[in-house]
């Protein structure tokens, strides 16, 4: 099946959004970082509580723990400090975007005002927007304001199109519907969350930089290379957040286009064709845009199936942010757990982060398979390579592990471990794609995706969760061994003398994961899912095509 | 007669052309035209901002919705040319049209929608023919199709011719030059009271 005839039939709404998962990964990563930062700050500032003092095992030194109440309230205060600038920034920017505009009711555009009111009523929005004319918006439009009290701002040149009739009037309707689609999809809330995350990311990063510079200035062990590393991390982490947030906002624009143009696709195509003429076509700059490139936007308007296409860059972003989250969560759990619970932290981290990463990967692969009609081996290898680079690289970007005293962090850059990660991801990609391909053969229009997802998502979650738990445990143990072997007293330990600690640890990890019930569940999920999907497809084959096989939009 | 001058308001001239060509935009003229009259670089700056897609949750489309912005730009262009002396301006029109990049860096407003003093001699029929060609070329450079650009140029020249005739009628009725200038300035000042330097606004896209 070619790309074009697929595009004409796919129900793009049937697919879960990989970018929404990517955004959730970003949110989890930033919020975990914020929490870590707040707790670290609280522990530094909290007074000691000597009513629960104990003697250290190494000698007669009285050890007073930090006051738990003060740590708790300090953590809340720290979170407040990190998150409030984003809230204030959003409120300020929203106010800027609606100031000095005149109400549409009092403007000379009476006919247009009536039409907009009718479109708002038809959209059945949770909160009706205040209608304004933005004199300097020209023929543009936007929604702004607090999410609970939205404002729809329209440019006078756009409003003038209403009275011109014909195609101009249809374009006017499409642009207004596009903006109302943002409100229907609660994009103002999403924009609010994106803004808070971006600001907190930058704020916490800047604070860490400040701390490192102070440390450097006081000669407390920090070196110029520490400073350089911290600066690089802050910049890259902030850039990572920005790239994901903007990719997410671009997807919202595509979605709003498709929803807004559902009633009049010709007008949507005409509006986009006219509206993007002369816009920048720079591919690199496109990553930092809030709106898709003109060519991409027109492409999706012409063939909505294009919205399913994935890119190596997007997969890399997803894997990188998961890498950050792996390291942050691992460090957080390790600090919170007692000695007995520490070994389980790698398992928990692997499952908690690996599961959404697996789903993100699966959704991206399935969406692209339906878009392209097939997935070649080259793409699978490239995907596994990109994910390996992302996870390994991202784990070294985590900010707060380094600053707060851990000397080594991140996925060990050991060839054996990297090869293991790559092979594991390649197998996962191949198996996930095979699941999708089996269903695609009998459902190229994606009319029965819910049934497929009901079967495939749990199976993928079990296999992916298990795989990442295994891989992360391997990585974290090697990390721990390297950390331990750096100490003088451990130099003679056999594992530290081993020429290939990665292989030795792999053996111990396999022994840890040899639980028969777990293995049975994983193998059952890996084998049964494709068989069931194939059987379901055979049962359906021969039946007439479902009459409600929808076109690409609505 | 050769030294006589007429004060023409940019806003008034543009409104007259819009009344002829797009009567449906007359009621909203002030709302649409004001940013372009206030800031001649507005069109170019706004278009450059929109070229990057605009802020989040905006339409991100740079649509040519109304005729008014184009009219404001080309009338500003015509007035600038007339005020400087059409001959000198039109002789360089080719260089001016291709030199739009330089226009982008020119920050200071040249009329800001205010009244511009134009020598009466520049409104003579022979001169207006050159203005028509210049305006048509400018409109086409702004992306207006050749047919519509010709209509637009005719409308601009028509408005200027009307202003010249009004001026001649006043001359024939023996009105004193001081009174005539005062009346003209007063009429022009209704739309733009602050006289300012001449302007050729940026194209809207």
XYZ file of C-alpha atoms in Angstrom:
759
model
C 0.000 0.000 0.000
C 1.419 3.345 -0.957
C 1.624 6.342 1.260
C -0.942 8.294 -0.717
C -3.759 5.819 -0.833
C -3.247 5.107 2.832
C -3.555 8.765 3.662
C -6.890 8.972 1.994
C -8.443 6.354 4.274
C -6.859 6.388 7.699
C -8.831 7.533 10.686
C -6.095 9.603 12.313
C -8.121 10.075 15.467
C -8.002 6.353 16.190
C -4.327 6.506 17.182
C -3.142 7.516 20.632
C -0.803 10.473 20.539
C 2.873 9.723 21.023
C 3.562 13.418 21.601
C 1.101 13.545 24.481
C 3.092 10.745 26.086
C 6.268 12.645 25.328
C 4.804 15.690 27.034
C 3.851 13.593 30.054
C 7.403 12.251 30.206
C 8.676 15.823 30.118
C 6.244 16.856 32.858
C 7.296 13.912 35.029
C 10.959 14.639 34.405
C 10.715 18.346 35.225
C 8.468 17.829 38.250
C 10.730 15.080 39.601
C 13.674 17.425 39.147
C 11.776 20.211 40.897
C 10.885 17.946 43.787
C 14.456 16.769 44.066
C 15.704 20.340 44.016
C 13.176 21.458 46.640
C 13.998 18.556 48.951
C 17.717 19.066 48.592
C 17.331 22.736 49.470
C 15.071 21.871 52.421
C 17.552 19.374 53.815
C 20.329 21.942 53.625
C 18.294 24.520 55.492
C 16.450 22.355 58.035
C 17.679 22.396 61.665
C 18.854 19.163 63.279
C 16.571 17.273 65.648
C 18.783 15.880 68.429
C 15.827 14.388 70.301
C 16.215 11.463 67.878
C 20.008 11.446 68.016
C 21.976 8.238 67.642
C 25.637 7.347 67.777
C 27.285 6.674 64.481
C 28.438 3.057 64.131
C 31.984 4.144 63.379
C 32.557 5.826 66.690
C 31.256 7.950 69.503
C 30.009 10.746 67.234
C 26.542 11.971 67.999
C 24.493 12.009 64.794
C 21.411 14.212 64.818
C 18.980 13.777 61.912
C 17.352 16.740 60.232
C 14.012 17.850 61.610
C 11.488 15.939 59.458
C 8.811 18.617 59.823
C 11.178 21.325 58.694
C 12.278 19.213 55.727
C 8.644 18.680 54.730
C 7.644 22.335 54.947
C 10.935 23.366 53.337
C 10.241 21.016 50.415
C 6.803 22.540 49.933
C 8.296 26.020 50.053
C 10.958 25.020 47.538
C 8.336 23.598 45.175
C 6.351 26.793 45.553
C 9.439 28.829 44.679
C 10.136 26.776 41.577
C 6.598 26.563 40.241
C 5.252 30.029 41.021
C 7.424 31.949 38.511
C 5.872 29.920 35.701
C 2.358 30.653 36.927
C 3.182 34.354 37.243
C 4.875 34.347 33.834
C 1.836 32.787 32.199
C -0.519 35.266 33.889
C 1.670 38.181 32.822
C 2.008 36.987 29.224
C -1.740 36.305 29.032
C -2.498 39.793 30.252
C -0.118 41.283 27.687
C -1.855 39.385 24.904
C -5.347 40.697 25.695
C -4.592 44.245 26.796
C -5.659 47.269 24.772
C -8.076 45.262 22.656
C -11.597 46.488 22.011
C -14.695 44.336 22.516
C -16.010 42.882 19.279
C -19.522 44.019 20.246
C -18.582 47.685 20.062
C -16.648 47.377 16.795
C -18.127 48.098 13.363
C -17.987 44.366 12.491
C -21.573 43.577 13.484
C -22.151 40.794 10.946
C -18.872 39.112 11.842
C -19.668 39.368 15.552
C -22.962 37.585 14.986
C -21.262 34.815 13.013
C -18.560 34.366 15.652
C -21.201 34.132 18.367
C -23.005 31.449 16.351
C -19.760 29.495 15.863
C -18.984 29.752 19.585
C -22.456 28.447 20.418
C -22.053 25.565 17.942
C -18.691 24.635 19.474
C -20.364 24.018 22.861
C -17.323 25.176 24.797
C -16.971 24.608 28.529
C -16.467 28.378 28.965
C -17.565 30.921 26.369
C -14.698 33.203 25.359
C -14.741 36.979 25.577
C -14.621 38.282 22.001
C -12.101 41.038 21.265
C -10.662 42.862 18.267
C -6.863 43.101 18.320
C -6.050 46.130 16.194
C -2.475 45.078 15.548
C -3.289 41.448 14.767
C -3.933 42.236 11.085
C -5.647 39.130 9.650
C -4.566 36.917 12.541
C -6.384 35.496 15.530
C -5.454 33.886 18.814
C -6.869 32.615 22.053
C -5.376 33.844 25.304
C -6.155 34.628 28.902
C -6.606 32.476 31.999
C -7.818 28.982 31.016
C -11.030 29.462 32.986
C -11.773 32.816 31.338
C -10.645 32.493 27.722
C -10.456 35.381 25.282
C -10.763 35.045 21.528
C -8.916 37.912 19.835
C -9.513 38.528 16.130
C -7.661 40.885 13.803
C -9.625 43.606 11.974
C -8.435 42.447 8.554
C -9.732 38.969 9.313
C -13.070 40.398 10.447
C -13.262 42.429 7.222
C -13.147 39.157 5.282
C -16.516 38.203 6.717
C -18.411 40.797 4.667
C -16.607 39.988 1.436
C -18.558 36.749 0.993
C -17.478 33.794 -1.128
C -14.157 32.164 -0.377
C -13.053 34.991 1.943
C -16.046 34.313 4.170
C -15.253 30.583 4.243
C -11.640 31.300 5.188
C -12.900 33.569 7.974
C -15.056 30.730 9.312
C -12.163 28.257 9.175
C -9.787 30.557 11.066
C -12.380 31.184 13.786
C -13.103 27.444 14.015
C -9.356 26.778 14.293
C -9.174 29.030 17.343
C -12.328 27.532 18.841
C -10.797 24.076 18.319
C -7.955 25.168 20.624
C -10.538 26.006 23.289
C -12.451 22.764 22.699
C -9.242 20.783 23.180
C -8.444 22.788 26.358
C -5.195 23.939 24.803
C -5.078 26.972 27.094
C -4.683 24.597 30.043
C -1.980 22.706 28.185
C -0.238 25.955 27.315
C -0.423 26.934 30.965
C 1.196 23.642 32.003
C 3.842 23.955 29.294
C 4.671 27.483 30.480
C 4.942 26.426 34.139
C 7.208 23.513 33.235
C 9.440 25.599 31.012
C 9.867 28.324 33.620
C 10.482 25.922 36.492
C 13.016 24.086 34.352
C 14.915 27.296 33.725
C 14.532 28.625 37.260
C 15.754 25.457 38.963
C 18.568 25.173 36.427
C 19.660 28.745 37.068
C 19.627 28.125 40.820
C 21.797 25.043 40.434
C 24.207 27.052 38.330
C 24.317 29.676 41.042
C 25.036 27.006 43.651
C 27.857 25.531 41.573
C 29.397 28.960 41.014
C 29.251 29.693 44.768
C 30.831 26.314 45.470
C 33.550 27.058 42.967
C 34.171 30.477 44.487
C 34.554 29.054 47.999
C 36.927 26.320 46.939
C 34.661 23.556 48.280
C 35.816 21.002 45.808
C 34.003 22.174 42.701
C 36.274 22.721 39.746
C 36.025 24.664 36.506
C 35.070 21.461 34.708
C 32.221 20.975 37.216
C 31.033 24.436 36.354
C 31.283 23.748 32.638
C 29.419 20.467 33.060
C 26.683 22.154 35.098
C 26.335 24.952 32.534
C 26.123 22.410 29.708
C 23.508 20.392 31.581
C 21.374 23.404 32.362
C 21.526 24.636 28.767
C 20.830 21.223 27.257
C 18.079 20.383 29.720
C 16.387 23.720 29.139
C 16.730 23.264 25.388
C 15.304 19.747 25.682
C 12.258 21.067 27.534
C 11.820 23.848 24.995
C 12.070 21.492 22.027
C 9.507 19.095 23.463
C 7.151 21.883 24.509
C 7.313 23.452 21.061
C 6.883 20.114 19.269
C 3.821 19.571 21.423
C 2.443 23.039 20.606
C 3.016 22.401 16.884
C 1.012 19.201 17.144
C -1.805 21.160 18.787
C -1.827 23.466 15.748
C -2.171 20.505 13.384
C -4.982 19.114 15.518
C -6.729 22.496 15.593
C -6.388 22.739 11.806
C -7.973 19.345 11.305
C -10.767 19.993 13.769
C -11.375 23.534 12.519
C -11.333 22.446 8.889
C -13.531 19.390 9.383
C -16.633 21.233 8.190
C -14.975 22.832 5.152
C -11.727 21.188 4.143
C -11.411 23.161 0.899
C -11.508 26.422 2.829
C -8.884 25.089 5.250
C -6.570 24.221 2.376
C -7.159 27.628 0.767
C -6.522 29.441 4.058
C -3.336 27.527 4.784
C -2.089 27.855 1.217
C -2.589 31.647 1.265
C -1.558 32.100 4.873
C 1.775 30.313 4.806
C 3.017 31.692 1.486
C 6.353 33.387 2.037
C 6.936 31.872 5.485
C 10.348 30.609 6.468
C 11.246 27.124 5.253
C 14.360 26.650 7.383
C 14.234 23.085 8.733
C 16.535 23.719 11.684
C 14.577 26.756 12.816
C 11.394 24.710 12.562
C 12.331 22.892 15.792
C 11.986 26.117 17.765
C 8.735 27.297 16.175
C 5.385 27.309 17.966
C 3.717 26.681 14.620
C 4.515 24.034 12.025
C 6.413 25.026 8.915
C 4.120 26.252 6.155
C 4.893 23.225 3.970
C 4.163 20.795 6.831
C 0.952 22.550 7.685
C -0.230 22.505 4.100
C 0.842 18.870 3.798
C -1.278 17.844 6.787
C -4.229 19.907 5.518
C -4.007 18.154 2.146
C -3.341 14.679 3.554
C -4.173 14.451 7.274
C -2.484 11.040 7.458
C 0.821 12.936 7.545
C 0.127 13.819 11.148
C 0.971 10.187 11.954
C 4.508 10.443 10.616
C 7.234 10.224 13.229
C 10.785 11.474 13.008
C 14.115 10.316 14.463
C 14.424 13.685 16.185
C 11.170 13.228 18.052
C 12.172 9.703 19.124
C 15.495 11.072 20.326
C 13.729 13.721 22.412
C 11.523 11.054 23.990
C 14.431 8.763 24.784
C 16.514 11.652 26.152
C 13.841 12.874 28.513
C 13.298 9.265 29.661
C 17.045 9.024 30.294
C 16.872 12.132 32.493
C 13.930 10.660 34.366
C 15.680 7.286 34.844
C 18.592 8.927 36.614
C 16.567 11.452 38.616
C 14.084 8.883 39.895
C 16.843 6.376 40.652
C 18.758 8.907 42.723
C 15.605 10.057 44.482
C 14.538 6.519 45.409
C 18.056 5.551 46.482
C 18.131 8.410 48.958
C 14.664 7.696 50.287
C 15.123 3.918 50.644
C 16.847 2.205 53.565
C 19.702 -0.244 52.979
C 17.359 -3.224 52.603
C 15.188 -1.451 50.057
C 17.963 -0.017 47.898
C 18.314 -3.022 45.510
C 14.612 -2.782 44.629
C 14.957 0.849 43.563
C 16.526 -0.102 40.227
C 13.618 -2.413 39.496
C 11.053 0.235 40.380
C 12.878 2.868 38.338
C 13.161 0.562 35.341
C 9.460 -0.254 35.353
C 8.139 3.225 36.218
C 10.132 4.983 33.488
C 10.450 2.096 31.048
C 6.732 1.575 30.765
C 5.803 5.027 29.414
C 8.940 5.005 27.265
C 7.831 1.683 25.748
C 4.339 3.026 25.074
C 5.781 6.189 23.506
C 7.961 4.036 21.281
C 5.085 1.698 20.386
C 2.699 4.533 19.519
C 5.353 6.246 17.397
C 6.133 3.009 15.541
C 2.486 2.107 14.960
C 1.528 5.593 13.820
C 4.416 5.677 11.392
C 3.628 2.164 10.139
C 0.083 3.194 9.213
C 1.415 6.398 7.633
C 4.088 4.697 5.562
C 2.356 1.374 4.984
C 5.457 -0.572 6.044
C 8.481 -0.377 8.339
C 11.784 -1.587 6.940
C 14.663 -3.149 8.904
C 16.758 -0.028 8.333
C 14.232 2.084 10.149
C 14.131 -0.375 13.053
C 17.912 -0.299 13.416
C 17.954 3.485 13.178
C 15.174 3.738 15.772
C 17.019 1.456 18.185
C 20.214 3.466 17.659
C 18.491 6.773 18.249
C 16.799 5.471 21.389
C 20.066 4.059 22.743
C 21.791 7.391 22.229
C 18.864 9.237 23.791
C 18.548 7.098 26.926
C 22.305 6.933 27.553
C 22.845 10.628 26.808
C 19.774 11.818 28.701
C 20.770 9.964 31.864
C 23.923 12.100 31.964
C 21.909 15.310 31.740
C 20.082 14.882 35.063
C 20.978 17.958 37.083
C 20.415 17.329 40.703
C 22.309 14.092 41.166
C 25.642 15.748 40.516
C 25.113 18.924 42.476
C 23.881 17.179 45.572
C 26.934 15.062 46.067
C 26.910 11.913 43.918
C 30.154 11.618 42.084
C 29.037 9.396 39.215
C 25.693 9.243 37.559
C 24.154 8.326 34.249
C 24.023 5.200 32.132
C 27.574 3.754 32.177
C 29.258 4.304 28.832
C 30.494 0.729 28.745
C 30.483 -0.880 25.256
C 28.886 -4.069 26.552
C 26.102 -2.172 28.303
C 25.464 0.062 25.324
C 25.362 -2.974 23.035
C 22.934 -4.638 25.435
C 20.706 -1.573 25.452
C 20.802 -1.357 21.660
C 19.994 -5.055 21.162
C 17.191 -4.937 23.728
C 15.660 -1.896 22.068
C 16.058 -3.426 18.607
C 14.204 -6.557 19.695
C 11.504 -4.458 21.347
C 11.135 -2.302 18.197
C 10.953 -5.355 15.938
C 8.417 -7.165 18.095
C 6.252 -4.039 18.570
C 6.324 -3.317 14.844
C 5.409 -6.944 14.108
C 2.338 -6.572 16.333
C 1.298 -3.445 14.435
C 2.033 -5.002 11.038
C -0.132 -8.025 11.830
C -3.078 -5.790 12.582
C -2.333 -3.397 9.726
C -2.738 -6.236 7.203
C -6.409 -6.589 8.059
C -7.135 -3.020 9.148
C -5.222 -0.514 6.986
C -7.862 2.163 7.578
C -7.443 1.848 11.362
C -11.142 1.388 11.963
C -10.592 -1.286 14.626
C -7.758 0.316 16.558
C -9.451 0.192 19.991
C -9.637 -3.611 19.793
C -5.982 -3.775 18.728
C -4.868 -1.377 21.454
C -6.800 -3.269 24.126
C -4.718 -6.326 23.314
C -1.410 -4.781 22.297
C -0.928 -2.096 24.961
C -0.940 -4.464 27.981
C 1.355 -6.903 26.160
C 3.777 -4.135 25.172
C 3.685 -2.743 28.711
C 4.600 -6.098 30.245
C 7.433 -6.806 27.812
C 8.789 -3.238 27.799
C 8.522 -2.812 31.567
C 10.374 -6.080 32.141
C 13.060 -5.245 29.568
C 13.791 -1.805 30.984
C 13.774 -3.109 34.553
C 16.427 -5.622 33.484
C 18.511 -3.159 31.503
C 18.361 -0.440 34.126
C 19.228 -2.829 36.934
C 22.271 -3.894 34.947
C 23.288 -0.273 34.378
C 22.650 0.870 37.951
C 24.602 -2.042 39.424
C 27.599 -1.339 37.246
C 27.324 2.299 38.192
C 27.309 1.306 41.870
C 30.279 -1.010 41.405
C 32.289 1.706 39.703
C 31.407 4.106 42.500
C 32.359 1.558 45.137
C 35.575 0.529 43.399
C 36.750 4.129 43.391
C 37.164 3.891 47.180
C 40.602 2.794 48.336
C 39.332 0.094 50.723
C 37.394 -1.682 47.954
C 40.234 -1.986 45.462
C 40.893 -5.600 46.403
C 37.288 -6.767 46.064
C 37.142 -9.432 43.278
C 34.540 -7.526 41.264
C 36.765 -4.457 41.247
C 39.671 -6.549 39.991
C 37.583 -8.076 37.205
C 38.543 -7.106 33.664
C 34.918 -7.010 32.552
C 32.677 -6.041 35.456
C 29.827 -5.424 32.994
C 29.719 -9.119 32.062
C 29.999 -10.266 35.678
C 27.155 -8.005 36.694
C 25.087 -9.199 33.739
C 25.314 -12.725 35.114
C 24.164 -11.578 38.535
C 21.311 -9.571 36.991
C 20.111 -12.602 35.025
C 20.118 -14.577 38.258
C 18.034 -11.861 39.882
C 15.523 -11.902 37.033
C 15.102 -15.655 36.835
C 11.815 -15.619 38.694
C 9.766 -18.271 36.879
C 6.307 -16.671 37.254
C 7.555 -13.335 35.917
C 9.330 -15.004 33.001
C 6.212 -16.991 32.160
C 4.082 -13.833 32.107
C 6.581 -12.005 29.887
C 6.947 -14.904 27.434
C 3.200 -15.410 27.397
C 2.648 -11.726 26.585
C 5.341 -11.773 23.892
C 3.993 -14.883 22.170
C 0.269 -14.718 22.807
C -0.264 -11.111 21.710
C 0.785 -11.637 18.069
C -1.121 -14.917 17.880
C -4.303 -13.319 19.198
C -3.953 -10.316 16.878
C -3.432 -12.629 13.918
C -6.398 -14.772 14.890
C -8.552 -11.660 15.257
C -7.480 -10.492 11.806
C -8.298 -13.868 10.227
C -11.716 -13.876 11.811
C -12.401 -10.461 10.349
C -10.986 -11.223 6.907
C -13.711 -11.795 4.362
C -16.192 -9.611 6.148
C -17.289 -6.479 4.256
C -15.513 -3.235 5.089
C -17.176 -1.499 7.975
C -19.635 1.066 6.595
C -18.454 3.665 9.062
C -14.864 3.543 7.829
C -14.293 7.233 8.177
C -12.202 9.560 6.165
C -9.140 11.056 7.728
C -10.961 13.787 9.581
C -13.961 13.379 11.848
C 0.821 79.241 -9.307
C 3.934 77.129 -9.625
C 4.897 77.736 -5.977
C 1.397 76.927 -4.675
C 1.025 73.854 -2.491
C -1.831 71.696 -1.281
C -1.857 69.944 2.073
C -3.109 66.397 1.569
C -3.832 64.108 4.445
C -2.556 60.577 4.003
C -5.503 59.200 5.969
C -8.002 61.201 3.943
C -6.512 60.144 0.620
C -6.474 56.484 1.673
C -10.046 56.664 2.939
C -11.153 58.157 -0.364
C -9.552 55.294 -2.310
C -11.081 52.684 0.022
C -14.513 54.287 -0.434
C -14.120 53.843 -4.168
C -12.716 50.317 -4.257
C -13.916 48.557 -1.099
C -16.957 50.340 0.287
C -17.554 47.452 2.716
C -14.345 48.441 4.515
C -15.311 52.098 4.964
C -16.935 51.569 8.358
C -13.903 49.707 9.685
C -11.323 51.910 7.933
C -10.012 53.530 11.081
C -9.635 50.222 12.920
C -7.768 48.567 10.066
C -5.707 51.502 8.807
C -4.617 53.125 12.066
C -1.641 50.840 12.853
C -0.294 51.347 9.330
C -0.811 55.119 9.495
C 0.752 55.367 12.955
C 3.780 53.247 12.161
C 4.882 52.955 8.538
C 7.038 49.929 9.359
C 4.094 48.076 10.905
C 3.217 45.990 7.871
C 6.726 44.709 7.358
C 7.402 44.073 11.034
C 4.118 42.277 11.637
C 4.628 40.136 8.556
C 8.110 39.173 9.681
C 6.728 38.153 13.099
C 3.981 36.148 11.436
C 6.557 34.528 9.168
C 7.820 32.645 12.215
C 4.299 31.448 12.886
C 3.360 33.904 15.626
C 2.755 33.208 19.319
C 1.345 29.921 20.629
C -2.347 29.262 20.011
C -2.486 31.885 17.262
C -3.758 31.102 13.776
C -0.224 31.496 12.399
C -1.603 32.471 9.004
C -0.604 35.632 7.174
C -3.763 36.242 5.186
C -4.377 39.173 2.853
C -7.851 39.838 4.170
C -8.621 43.479 3.429
C -7.729 46.018 0.784
C -7.251 48.872 3.242
C -3.635 48.052 4.254
C -2.505 47.951 0.630
C -4.288 51.233 -0.054
C -2.634 52.870 2.948
C 0.781 51.697 1.796
C 0.455 52.778 -1.842
C -1.123 56.130 -1.001
C 1.718 56.770 1.433
C 4.090 55.858 -1.350
C 2.356 58.236 -3.779
C 2.304 61.099 -1.286
C 5.941 60.589 -0.452
C 6.800 60.709 -4.121
C 4.734 63.847 -4.738
C 6.027 65.635 -1.691
C 9.630 65.037 -2.640
C 8.950 66.167 -6.183
C 7.602 63.529 -8.465
C 10.299 63.918 -11.051
C 13.145 63.172 -8.694
C 11.249 60.391 -7.001
C 9.943 58.694 -10.087
C 13.293 58.836 -11.789
C 14.540 56.550 -9.055
C 11.470 54.386 -8.791
C 13.228 51.281 -10.061
C 15.925 51.622 -7.466
C 13.311 52.299 -4.799
C 11.287 49.243 -5.606
C 14.250 46.952 -5.556
C 15.571 48.687 -2.493
C 12.815 47.479 -0.208
C 15.482 45.887 1.967
C 16.772 49.342 2.794
C 13.225 50.416 3.596
C 13.108 47.745 6.263
C 15.928 49.359 8.159
C 14.415 52.822 7.893
C 12.845 53.229 11.290
C 11.688 56.866 11.320
C 8.103 57.471 10.133
C 7.809 59.760 7.144
C 4.172 60.878 7.326
C 2.560 58.867 10.074
C -0.768 59.520 8.359
C -0.387 63.292 8.714
C -0.969 65.967 6.093
C 1.732 66.320 3.452
C 2.311 69.507 1.521
C 2.307 68.730 -2.205
C 3.187 71.345 -4.875
C 0.127 71.951 -7.038
C 2.275 71.543 -10.136
C 2.900 67.914 -9.188
C -0.830 67.248 -9.510
C -0.917 68.273 -13.182
C -2.367 65.624 -15.546
C 1.001 64.833 -17.090
C 2.605 64.246 -13.709
C -0.259 62.100 -12.457
C 0.337 59.660 -15.306
C 3.795 58.993 -13.906
C 2.320 58.650 -10.420
C -0.141 56.066 -11.772
C 2.696 53.973 -13.189
C 4.626 54.272 -9.959
C 1.675 53.272 -7.772
C 0.851 50.341 -10.015
C 4.428 49.105 -9.818
C 4.408 49.485 -6.042
C 1.095 47.605 -5.731
C 2.419 44.773 -7.878
C 5.559 44.666 -5.734
C 3.253 44.195 -2.735
C 1.720 41.122 -4.328
C -1.392 42.667 -5.898
C -2.295 41.168 -9.279
C -1.697 43.326 -12.397
C -5.400 43.987 -13.039
C -6.166 44.960 -9.473
C -2.979 46.998 -9.285
C -4.116 48.985 -12.343
C -7.524 49.620 -10.770
C -5.871 50.661 -7.530
C -3.497 53.036 -9.326
C -6.422 54.573 -11.229
C -8.304 55.106 -7.981
C -5.332 56.787 -6.300
C -4.748 59.059 -9.279
C -8.466 59.760 -9.491
C -8.505 60.920 -5.890
C -5.466 63.118 -6.489
C -7.103 64.588 -9.609
C -10.193 65.421 -7.586
C -8.039 67.240 -5.094
C -6.409 69.183 -7.925
C -9.788 70.139 -9.384
C -11.015 71.285 -6.015
C -7.940 73.421 -5.806
C -8.469 74.909 -9.270
C -12.108 75.690 -8.515
C -11.009 77.610 -5.501
C -8.445 79.485 -7.615
C -11.084 80.450 -10.157
C -13.516 81.618 -7.490
C -10.845 84.117 -6.401
C -10.333 82.743 -3.003
C -7.208 84.148 -1.438
C -4.265 81.822 -1.222
C -4.055 82.152 2.539
C -7.693 81.239 2.992
C -7.392 78.363 0.534
C -4.419 76.882 2.295
C -6.067 77.339 5.631
C -9.228 75.561 4.440
C -7.274 72.726 2.898
C -5.131 72.250 5.935
C -8.162 72.320 8.167
C -9.875 69.671 6.056
C -6.795 67.500 6.064
C -6.261 67.984 9.760
C -9.594 66.446 10.622
C -8.076 63.029 10.096
C -4.487 63.697 10.999
C -3.921 66.849 12.981
C -0.185 66.533 13.532
C 1.869 67.372 10.499
C 4.952 65.206 10.351
C 7.666 64.086 8.000
C 6.669 62.325 4.819
C 6.418 58.561 4.730
C 6.387 55.567 2.527
C 5.102 52.774 4.754
C 6.436 49.263 4.662
C 4.521 46.812 2.531
C 2.037 44.770 4.531
C 3.592 41.426 3.570
